[in-house]
Amino acid sequence: MKIQTETHQQRAMFYNSQEWRELRERALARDNYECQWCKAEGRVTTTDTILEVDHIKELEWHPELAMDLDNLRTLCKDCHNKRHQRMNYSTHKFKRKHNRWESDERWD
């Protein structure tokens, strides 16, 4: 059961607010600008990667924790996409379907 239904406009207003931007910066600084999932696996993420601040308990289900620093963590874009089961098309390798006739003799 959803606690709160947000419109796209409400979500955009939240993420563009000065309060969120300041809290986001505090979370990034606290986490040393490193993806916490990559760090846990012994990988190093640099500032070259896109870092996102993730709500551990999702905003959609726990709006009361939206501005709670303890409910935030830094994730790189790839880990954030994994966390939300979104495919990263930039790194996904598409497999070509095998054509069993590909090496067969051709008659033109």
N, CA, C and O atoms as CSV, one atom per row, in Angstrom:
chain,resi,resn,atom,element,x,y,z
A,1,MET,N,N,0.834,-1.184,0.000
A,1,MET,CA,C,0.000,0.000,0.000
A,1,MET,C,C,0.880,1.249,0.000
A,1,MET,O,O,1.767,1.386,0.842
A,2,LYS,N,N,0.641,2.134,-0.918
A,2,LYS,CA,C,1.378,3.387,-0.980
A,2,LYS,C,C,0.888,4.326,0.102
A,2,LYS,O,O,-0.310,4.450,0.355
A,3,ILE,N,N,1.848,4.985,0.733
A,3,ILE,CA,C,1.496,5.967,1.744
A,3,ILE,C,C,1.116,7.283,1.081
A,3,ILE,O,O,0.168,7.949,1.496
A,4,GLN,N,N,1.868,7.650,0.046
A,4,GLN,CA,C,1.650,8.949,-0.591
A,4,GLN,C,C,1.842,8.805,-2.088
A,4,GLN,O,O,2.810,8.196,-2.544
A,5,THR,N,N,0.932,9.357,-2.837
A,5,THR,CA,C,1.073,9.374,-4.280
A,5,THR,C,C,1.564,10.755,-4.676
A,5,THR,O,O,0.938,11.767,-4.361
A,6,GLU,N,N,2.701,10.782,-5.375
A,6,GLU,CA,C,3.265,12.056,-5.803
A,6,GLU,C,C,3.100,12.224,-7.298
A,6,GLU,O,O,3.102,11.257,-8.059
A,7,THR,N,N,2.959,13.450,-7.690
A,7,THR,CA,C,2.964,13.738,-9.114
A,7,THR,C,C,4.411,13.979,-9.531
A,7,THR,O,O,5.278,14.213,-8.689
A,8,HIS,N,N,4.657,13.923,-10.802
A,8,HIS,CA,C,5.994,14.206,-11.340
A,8,HIS,C,C,6.434,15.604,-10.936
A,8,HIS,O,O,7.599,15.825,-10.605
A,9,GLN,N,N,5.504,16.542,-10.966
A,9,GLN,CA,C,5.816,17.930,-10.625
A,9,GLN,C,C,6.220,18.064,-9.153
A,9,GLN,O,O,7.158,18.797,-8.839
A,10,GLN,N,N,5.527,17.371,-8.252
A,10,GLN,CA,C,5.867,17.420,-6.828
A,10,GLN,C,C,7.258,16.843,-6.583
A,10,GLN,O,O,8.041,17.391,-5.807
A,11,ARG,N,N,7.554,15.737,-7.250
A,11,ARG,CA,C,8.865,15.109,-7.094
A,11,ARG,C,C,9.965,16.047,-7.611
A,11,ARG,O,O,11.011,16.191,-6.977
A,12,ALA,N,N,9.726,16.671,-8.746
A,12,ALA,CA,C,10.701,17.602,-9.316
A,12,ALA,C,C,10.915,18.794,-8.374
A,12,ALA,O,O,12.047,19.243,-8.192
A,13,MET,N,N,9.859,19.294,-7.789
A,13,MET,CA,C,9.987,20.416,-6.850
A,13,MET,C,C,10.829,20.007,-5.644
A,13,MET,O,O,11.661,20.785,-5.178
A,14,PHE,N,N,10.619,18.790,-5.135
A,14,PHE,CA,C,11.395,18.309,-3.992
A,14,PHE,C,C,12.874,18.229,-4.338
A,14,PHE,O,O,13.714,18.769,-3.618
A,15,TYR,N,N,13.197,17.550,-5.450
A,15,TYR,CA,C,14.594,17.345,-5.816
A,15,TYR,C,C,15.292,18.627,-6.284
A,15,TYR,O,O,16.522,18.675,-6.312
A,16,ASN,N,N,14.547,19.644,-6.643
A,16,ASN,CA,C,15.142,20.922,-7.030
A,16,ASN,C,C,15.197,21.928,-5.884
A,16,ASN,O,O,15.700,23.038,-6.055
A,17,SER,N,N,14.686,21.544,-4.727
A,17,SER,CA,C,14.659,22.490,-3.600
A,17,SER,C,C,16.059,22.710,-3.029
A,17,SER,O,O,16.921,21.833,-3.090
A,18,GLN,N,N,16.255,23.888,-2.483
A,18,GLN,CA,C,17.533,24.242,-1.861
A,18,GLN,C,C,17.831,23.313,-0.680
A,18,GLN,O,O,18.976,22.902,-0.486
A,19,GLU,N,N,16.811,22.985,0.103
A,19,GLU,CA,C,16.996,22.107,1.269
A,19,GLU,C,C,17.508,20.738,0.844
A,19,GLU,O,O,18.413,20.193,1.476
A,20,TRP,N,N,16.933,20.169,-0.235
A,20,TRP,CA,C,17.391,18.862,-0.711
A,20,TRP,C,C,18.823,18.945,-1.236
A,20,TRP,O,O,19.645,18.081,-0.932
A,21,ARG,N,N,19.125,19.975,-2.020
A,21,ARG,CA,C,20.477,20.105,-2.574
A,21,ARG,C,C,21.523,20.211,-1.465
A,21,ARG,O,O,22.608,19.641,-1.581
A,22,GLU,N,N,21.206,20.932,-0.400
A,22,GLU,CA,C,22.138,21.048,0.724
A,22,GLU,C,C,22.298,19.717,1.464
A,22,GLU,O,O,23.411,19.335,1.824
A,23,LEU,N,N,21.192,19.019,1.687
A,23,LEU,CA,C,21.254,17.722,2.360
A,23,LEU,C,C,21.980,16.699,1.488
A,23,LEU,O,O,22.752,15.885,1.995
A,24,ARG,N,N,21.735,16.739,0.192
A,24,ARG,CA,C,22.412,15.843,-0.750
A,24,ARG,C,C,23.925,16.043,-0.672
A,24,ARG,O,O,24.684,15.074,-0.641
A,25,GLU,N,N,24.352,17.287,-0.642
A,25,GLU,CA,C,25.783,17.598,-0.550
A,25,GLU,C,C,26.369,17.087,0.762
A,25,GLU,O,O,27.492,16.584,0.784
A,26,ARG,N,N,25.618,17.212,1.854
A,26,ARG,CA,C,26.084,16.686,3.147
A,26,ARG,C,C,26.248,15.166,3.092
A,26,ARG,O,O,27.208,14.628,3.645
A,27,ALA,N,N,25.312,14.464,2.425
A,27,ALA,CA,C,25.403,12.998,2.308
A,27,ALA,C,C,26.611,12.608,1.466
A,27,ALA,O,O,27.329,11.670,1.812
A,28,LEU,N,N,26.842,13.315,0.369
A,28,LEU,CA,C,28.000,13.029,-0.484
A,28,LEU,C,C,29.304,13.236,0.284
A,28,LEU,O,O,30.213,12.408,0.207
A,29,ALA,N,N,29.393,14.344,1.024
A,29,ALA,CA,C,30.600,14.638,1.801
A,29,ALA,C,C,30.805,13.586,2.895
A,29,ALA,O,O,31.926,13.123,3.109
A,30,ARG,N,N,29.737,13.212,3.580
A,30,ARG,CA,C,29.830,12.201,4.631
A,30,ARG,C,C,30.374,10.879,4.081
A,30,ARG,O,O,31.154,10.194,4.742
A,31,ASP,N,N,29.949,10.533,2.860
A,31,ASP,CA,C,30.367,9.273,2.224
A,31,ASP,C,C,31.644,9.430,1.406
A,31,ASP,O,O,32.003,8.535,0.641
A,32,ASN,N,N,32.330,10.554,1.561
A,32,ASN,CA,C,33.593,10.825,0.858
A,32,ASN,C,C,33.464,10.731,-0.663
A,32,ASN,O,O,34.406,10.340,-1.352
A,33,TYR,N,N,32.307,11.087,-1.167
A,33,TYR,CA,C,32.059,11.081,-2.618
A,33,TYR,C,C,32.391,9.725,-3.233
A,33,TYR,O,O,32.974,9.651,-4.315
A,34,GLU,N,N,32.011,8.643,-2.527
A,34,GLU,CA,C,32.250,7.280,-2.998
A,34,GLU,C,C,30.953,6.493,-2.970
A,34,GLU,O,O,30.138,6.656,-2.062
A,35,CYS,N,N,30.766,5.649,-3.957
A,35,CYS,CA,C,29.620,4.747,-3.981
A,35,CYS,C,C,29.786,3.756,-2.834
A,35,CYS,O,O,30.805,3.072,-2.738
A,36,GLN,N,N,28.795,3.683,-1.977
A,36,GLN,CA,C,28.893,2.835,-0.799
A,36,GLN,C,C,28.805,1.346,-1.143
A,36,GLN,O,O,29.391,0.525,-0.437
A,37,TRP,N,N,28.097,0.981,-2.197
A,37,TRP,CA,C,28.036,-0.430,-2.609
A,37,TRP,C,C,29.352,-0.854,-3.249
A,37,TRP,O,O,29.848,-1.945,-2.967
A,38,CYS,N,N,29.923,-0.018,-4.101
A,38,CYS,CA,C,31.221,-0.337,-4.715
A,38,CYS,C,C,32.293,-0.443,-3.622
A,38,CYS,O,O,33.123,-1.352,-3.639
A,39,LYS,N,N,32.262,0.483,-2.689
A,39,LYS,CA,C,33.234,0.502,-1.596
A,39,LYS,C,C,33.145,-0.788,-0.776
A,39,LYS,O,O,34.170,-1.352,-0.391
A,40,ALA,N,N,31.933,-1.250,-0.513
A,40,ALA,CA,C,31.734,-2.486,0.253
A,40,ALA,C,C,32.302,-3.704,-0.477
A,40,ALA,O,O,32.686,-4.689,0.153
A,41,GLU,N,N,32.351,-3.630,-1.812
A,41,GLU,CA,C,32.896,-4.728,-2.622
A,41,GLU,C,C,34.371,-4.526,-2.932
A,41,GLU,O,O,34.951,-5.298,-3.696
A,42,GLY,N,N,34.989,-3.498,-2.350
A,42,GLY,CA,C,36.406,-3.251,-2.551
A,42,GLY,C,C,36.753,-2.531,-3.831
A,42,GLY,O,O,37.925,-2.453,-4.199
A,43,ARG,N,N,35.749,-1.998,-4.522
A,43,ARG,CA,C,35.993,-1.233,-5.742
A,43,ARG,C,C,36.054,0.244,-5.405
A,43,ARG,O,O,35.416,0.713,-4.462
A,44,VAL,N,N,36.823,0.957,-6.182
A,44,VAL,CA,C,36.959,2.395,-5.973
A,44,VAL,C,C,36.186,3.123,-7.058
A,44,VAL,O,O,36.370,2.859,-8.246
A,45,THR,N,N,35.329,4.031,-6.651
A,45,THR,CA,C,34.646,4.896,-7.618
A,45,THR,C,C,35.280,6.269,-7.508
A,45,THR,O,O,35.610,6.732,-6.416
A,46,THR,N,N,35.442,6.903,-8.637
A,46,THR,CA,C,36.071,8.221,-8.650
A,46,THR,C,C,35.031,9.286,-8.920
A,46,THR,O,O,33.861,8.990,-9.159
A,47,THR,N,N,35.469,10.506,-8.880
A,47,THR,CA,C,34.544,11.609,-9.154
A,47,THR,C,C,34.207,11.691,-10.639
A,47,THR,O,O,33.394,12.519,-11.049
A,48,ASP,N,N,34.837,10.823,-11.453
A,48,ASP,CA,C,34.495,10.780,-12.883
A,48,ASP,C,C,33.135,10.142,-13.105
A,48,ASP,O,O,32.503,10.373,-14.136
A,49,THR,N,N,32.675,9.338,-12.147
A,49,THR,CA,C,31.390,8.667,-12.288
A,49,THR,C,C,30.282,9.562,-11.751
A,49,THR,O,O,30.527,10.451,-10.935
A,50,ILE,N,N,29.079,9.321,-12.211
A,50,ILE,CA,C,27.925,10.077,-11.724
A,50,ILE,C,C,27.509,9.471,-10.393
A,50,ILE,O,O,27.231,8.275,-10.304
A,51,LEU,N,N,27.467,10.298,-9.368
A,51,LEU,CA,C,27.054,9.847,-8.046
A,51,LEU,C,C,25.641,10.337,-7.758
A,51,LEU,O,O,25.280,11.472,-8.067
A,52,GLU,N,N,24.863,9.459,-7.166
A,52,GLU,CA,C,23.496,9.798,-6.809
A,52,GLU,C,C,23.295,9.533,-5.331
A,52,GLU,O,O,23.938,8.655,-4.755
A,53,VAL,N,N,22.410,10.288,-4.724
A,53,VAL,CA,C,22.082,10.083,-3.318
A,53,VAL,C,C,20.759,9.320,-3.274
A,53,VAL,O,O,19.731,9.785,-3.768
A,54,ASP,N,N,20.821,8.148,-2.674
A,54,ASP,CA,C,19.697,7.215,-2.652
A,54,ASP,C,C,19.009,7.237,-1.291
A,54,ASP,O,O,19.668,7.274,-0.252
A,55,HIS,N,N,17.685,7.214,-1.309
A,55,HIS,CA,C,16.919,7.032,-0.081
A,55,HIS,C,C,16.902,5.534,0.227
A,55,HIS,O,O,16.391,4.748,-0.571
A,56,ILE,N,N,17.447,5.136,1.360
A,56,ILE,CA,C,17.497,3.727,1.743
A,56,ILE,C,C,16.080,3.186,1.882
A,56,ILE,O,O,15.726,2.183,1.262
A,57,LYS,N,N,15.283,3.850,2.690
A,57,LYS,CA,C,13.848,3.546,2.741
A,57,LYS,C,C,13.218,4.499,1.744
A,57,LYS,O,O,13.282,5.718,1.908
A,58,GLU,N,N,12.613,3.943,0.721
A,58,GLU,CA,C,12.177,4.733,-0.425
A,58,GLU,C,C,11.222,5.860,-0.058
A,58,GLU,O,O,10.324,5.709,0.770
A,59,LEU,N,N,11.451,6.978,-0.700
A,59,LEU,CA,C,10.659,8.183,-0.499
A,59,LEU,C,C,9.173,7.913,-0.728
A,59,LEU,O,O,8.319,8.443,-0.017
A,60,GLU,N,N,8.884,7.107,-1.698
A,60,GLU,CA,C,7.495,6.793,-2.043
A,60,GLU,C,C,6.756,6.134,-0.877
A,60,GLU,O,O,5.572,6.391,-0.660
A,61,TRP,N,N,7.458,5.289,-0.134
A,61,TRP,CA,C,6.839,4.534,0.959
A,61,TRP,C,C,7.064,5.187,2.324
A,61,TRP,O,O,6.294,4.956,3.256
A,62,HIS,N,N,8.107,5.993,2.445
A,62,HIS,CA,C,8.453,6.624,3.722
A,62,HIS,C,C,8.733,8.116,3.530
A,62,HIS,O,O,9.871,8.551,3.706
A,63,PRO,N,N,7.727,8.899,3.177
A,63,PRO,CA,C,7.956,10.324,2.930
A,63,PRO,C,C,8.451,11.063,4.176
A,63,PRO,O,O,9.088,12.110,4.061
A,64,GLU,N,N,8.167,10.535,5.342
A,64,GLU,CA,C,8.616,11.188,6.576
A,64,GLU,C,C,10.136,11.134,6.735
A,64,GLU,O,O,10.693,11.881,7.540
A,65,LEU,N,N,10.820,10.257,5.977
A,65,LEU,CA,C,12.279,10.136,6.044
A,65,LEU,C,C,12.975,10.841,4.877
A,65,LEU,O,O,14.172,10.654,4.660
A,66,ALA,N,N,12.240,11.634,4.144
A,66,ALA,CA,C,12.778,12.284,2.946
A,66,ALA,C,C,14.002,13.135,3.239
A,66,ALA,O,O,14.931,13.175,2.432
A,67,MET,N,N,14.019,13.820,4.384
A,67,MET,CA,C,15.114,14.728,4.716
A,67,MET,C,C,15.955,14.217,5.885
A,67,MET,O,O,16.603,15.001,6.578
A,68,ASP,N,N,15.944,12.907,6.100
A,68,ASP,CA,C,16.718,12.287,7.177
A,68,ASP,C,C,18.064,11.828,6.626
A,68,ASP,O,O,18.117,10.910,5.806
A,69,LEU,N,N,19.144,12.455,7.067
A,69,LEU,CA,C,20.483,12.127,6.574
A,69,LEU,C,C,20.825,10.657,6.789
A,69,LEU,O,O,21.538,10.065,5.979
A,70,ASP,N,N,20.327,10.063,7.871
A,70,ASP,CA,C,20.600,8.654,8.151
A,70,ASP,C,C,19.894,7.715,7.170
A,70,ASP,O,O,20.212,6.527,7.113
A,71,ASN,N,N,18.949,8.233,6.410
A,71,ASN,CA,C,18.236,7.433,5.419
A,71,ASN,C,C,18.819,7.615,4.017
A,71,ASN,O,O,18.215,7.176,3.038
A,72,LEU,N,N,19.974,8.251,3.912
A,72,LEU,CA,C,20.585,8.527,2.613
A,72,LEU,C,C,21.922,7.818,2.488
A,72,LEU,O,O,22.629,7.626,3.477
A,73,ARG,N,N,22.264,7.431,1.273
A,73,ARG,CA,C,23.580,6.864,0.976
A,73,ARG,C,C,23.957,7.260,-0.438
A,73,ARG,O,O,23.098,7.509,-1.284
A,74,THR,N,N,25.261,7.313,-0.677
A,74,THR,CA,C,25.784,7.659,-1.989
A,74,THR,C,C,25.953,6.388,-2.800
A,74,THR,O,O,26.564,5.423,-2.341
A,75,LEU,N,N,25.404,6.392,-4.017
A,75,LEU,CA,C,25.568,5.282,-4.953
A,75,LEU,C,C,25.968,5.841,-6.308
A,75,LEU,O,O,25.544,6.932,-6.689
A,76,CYS,N,N,26.791,5.082,-7.038
A,76,CYS,CA,C,27.081,5.473,-8.417
A,76,CYS,C,C,25.833,5.183,-9.255
A,76,CYS,O,O,24.931,4.470,-8.815
A,77,LYS,N,N,25.794,5.729,-10.433
A,77,LYS,CA,C,24.604,5.576,-11.284
A,77,LYS,C,C,24.299,4.106,-11.565
A,77,LYS,O,O,23.136,3.702,-11.544
A,78,ASP,N,N,25.344,3.292,-11.830
A,78,ASP,CA,C,25.122,1.868,-12.109
A,78,ASP,C,C,24.507,1.151,-10.913
A,78,ASP,O,O,23.552,0.389,-11.070
A,79,CYS,N,N,25.047,1.388,-9.716
A,79,CYS,CA,C,24.504,0.737,-8.512
A,79,CYS,C,C,23.097,1.240,-8.205
A,79,CYS,O,O,22.246,0.469,-7.762
A,80,HIS,N,N,22.850,2.520,-8.435
A,80,HIS,CA,C,21.514,3.067,-8.200
A,80,HIS,C,C,20.511,2.425,-9.151
A,80,HIS,O,O,19.382,2.124,-8.761
A,81,ASN,N,N,20.926,2.216,-10.401
A,81,ASN,CA,C,20.045,1.542,-11.355
A,81,ASN,C,C,19.800,0.090,-10.950
A,81,ASN,O,O,18.682,-0.408,-11.080
A,82,LYS,N,N,20.837,-0.592,-10.458
A,82,LYS,CA,C,20.662,-1.968,-9.965
A,82,LYS,C,C,19.694,-1.989,-8.799
A,82,LYS,O,O,18.824,-2.856,-8.723
A,83,ARG,N,N,19.840,-1.052,-7.907
A,83,ARG,CA,C,19.008,-0.993,-6.708
A,83,ARG,C,C,17.529,-0.872,-7.065
A,83,ARG,O,O,16.670,-1.428,-6.379
A,84,HIS,N,N,17.239,-0.147,-8.136
A,84,HIS,CA,C,15.859,0.047,-8.571
A,84,HIS,C,C,15.482,-0.850,-9.751
A,84,HIS,O,O,14.469,-0.619,-10.411
A,85,GLN,N,N,16.295,-1.870,-10.012
A,85,GLN,CA,C,16.064,-2.819,-11.110
A,85,GLN,C,C,15.850,-2.142,-12.457
A,85,GLN,O,O,14.981,-2.536,-13.234
A,86,ARG,N,N,16.660,-1.111,-12.720
A,86,ARG,CA,C,16.625,-0.444,-14.022
A,86,ARG,C,C,17.840,-0.888,-14.808
A,86,ARG,O,O,18.942,-0.972,-14.265
A,87,MET,N,N,17.644,-1.170,-16.080
A,87,MET,CA,C,18.742,-1.611,-16.923
A,87,MET,C,C,19.564,-0.408,-17.356
A,87,MET,O,O,19.021,0.636,-17.717
A,88,ASN,N,N,20.870,-0.567,-17.317
A,88,ASN,CA,C,21.759,0.485,-17.789
A,88,ASN,C,C,22.104,0.172,-19.243
A,88,ASN,O,O,22.971,-0.658,-19.515
A,89,TYR,N,N,21.435,0.827,-20.161
A,89,TYR,CA,C,21.630,0.537,-21.580
A,89,TYR,C,C,23.008,0.931,-22.089
A,89,TYR,O,O,23.450,0.423,-23.119
A,90,SER,N,N,23.686,1.816,-21.396
A,90,SER,CA,C,25.001,2.242,-21.873
A,90,SER,C,C,26.047,1.143,-21.701
A,90,SER,O,O,27.012,1.099,-22.464
A,91,THR,N,N,25.882,0.255,-20.722
A,91,THR,CA,C,26.870,-0.801,-20.509
A,91,THR,C,C,26.318,-2.193,-20.777
A,91,THR,O,O,27.063,-3.172,-20.738
A,92,HIS,N,N,25.021,-2.294,-21.048
A,92,HIS,CA,C,24.414,-3.604,-21.287
A,92,HIS,C,C,24.866,-4.142,-22.638
A,92,HIS,O,O,24.834,-3.437,-23.647
A,93,LYS,N,N,25.282,-5.389,-22.638
A,93,LYS,CA,C,25.707,-6.048,-23.871
A,93,LYS,C,C,24.529,-6.833,-24.439
A,93,LYS,O,O,24.026,-7.769,-23.817
A,94,PHE,N,N,24.105,-6.438,-25.620
A,94,PHE,CA,C,23.021,-7.149,-26.268
A,94,PHE,C,C,23.595,-8.333,-27.029
A,94,PHE,O,O,24.551,-8.179,-27.790
A,95,LYS,N,N,23.025,-9.500,-26.831
A,95,LYS,CA,C,23.489,-10.693,-27.528
A,95,LYS,C,C,22.744,-10.814,-28.850
A,95,LYS,O,O,21.521,-10.696,-28.911
A,96,ARG,N,N,23.507,-11.050,-29.890
A,96,ARG,CA,C,22.917,-11.267,-31.194
A,96,ARG,C,C,22.425,-12.692,-31.263
A,96,ARG,O,O,23.126,-13.616,-30.852
A,97,LYS,N,N,21.253,-12.875,-31.769
A,97,LYS,CA,C,20.699,-14.211,-31.894
A,97,LYS,C,C,21.547,-15.008,-32.880
A,97,LYS,O,O,21.899,-14.510,-33.949
A,98,HIS,N,N,21.870,-16.237,-32.519
A,98,HIS,CA,C,22.708,-17.091,-33.353
A,98,HIS,C,C,21.949,-17.497,-34.621
A,98,HIS,O,O,20.804,-17.946,-34.566
A,99,ASN,N,N,22.619,-17.327,-35.755
A,99,ASN,CA,C,22.049,-17.727,-37.038
A,99,ASN,C,C,22.764,-18.999,-37.470
A,99,ASN,O,O,23.939,-18.955,-37.836
A,100,ARG,N,N,22.078,-20.115,-37.432
A,100,ARG,CA,C,22.730,-21.395,-37.748
A,100,ARG,C,C,23.116,-21.484,-39.222
A,100,ARG,O,O,23.888,-22.370,-39.591
A,101,TRP,N,N,22.613,-20.610,-40.064
A,101,TRP,CA,C,22.933,-20.635,-41.492
A,101,TRP,C,C,24.036,-19.636,-41.855
A,101,TRP,O,O,24.393,-19.516,-43.027
A,102,GLU,N,N,24.571,-18.930,-40.883
A,102,GLU,CA,C,25.527,-17.862,-41.135
A,102,GLU,C,C,26.764,-18.339,-41.912
A,102,GLU,O,O,27.229,-17.643,-42.814
A,103,SER,N,N,27.287,-19.495,-41.575
A,103,SER,CA,C,28.496,-19.979,-42.238
A,103,SER,C,C,28.188,-20.964,-43.374
A,103,SER,O,O,29.099,-21.577,-43.931
A,104,ASP,N,N,26.935,-21.110,-43.704
A,104,ASP,CA,C,26.538,-22.033,-44.759
A,104,ASP,C,C,26.904,-21.446,-46.138
A,104,ASP,O,O,26.971,-20.229,-46.311
A,105,GLU,N,N,27.133,-22.319,-47.084
A,105,GLU,CA,C,27.466,-21.893,-48.431
A,105,GLU,C,C,26.298,-21.114,-49.031
A,105,GLU,O,O,25.138,-21.503,-48.894
A,106,ARG,N,N,26.626,-20.008,-49.696
A,106,ARG,CA,C,25.596,-19.164,-50.287
A,106,ARG,C,C,25.597,-19.320,-51.791
A,106,ARG,O,O,26.654,-19.431,-52.412
A,107,TRP,N,N,24.441,-19.328,-52.362
A,107,TRP,CA,C,24.264,-19.392,-53.812
A,107,TRP,C,C,23.651,-18.079,-54.258
A,107,TRP,O,O,22.458,-17.845,-54.060
A,108,ASP,N,N,24.441,-17.245,-54.843
A,108,ASP,CA,C,23.920,-15.936,-55.284
A,108,ASP,C,C,23.516,-15.949,-56.707
A,108,ASP,O,O,23.060,-14.931,-57.229
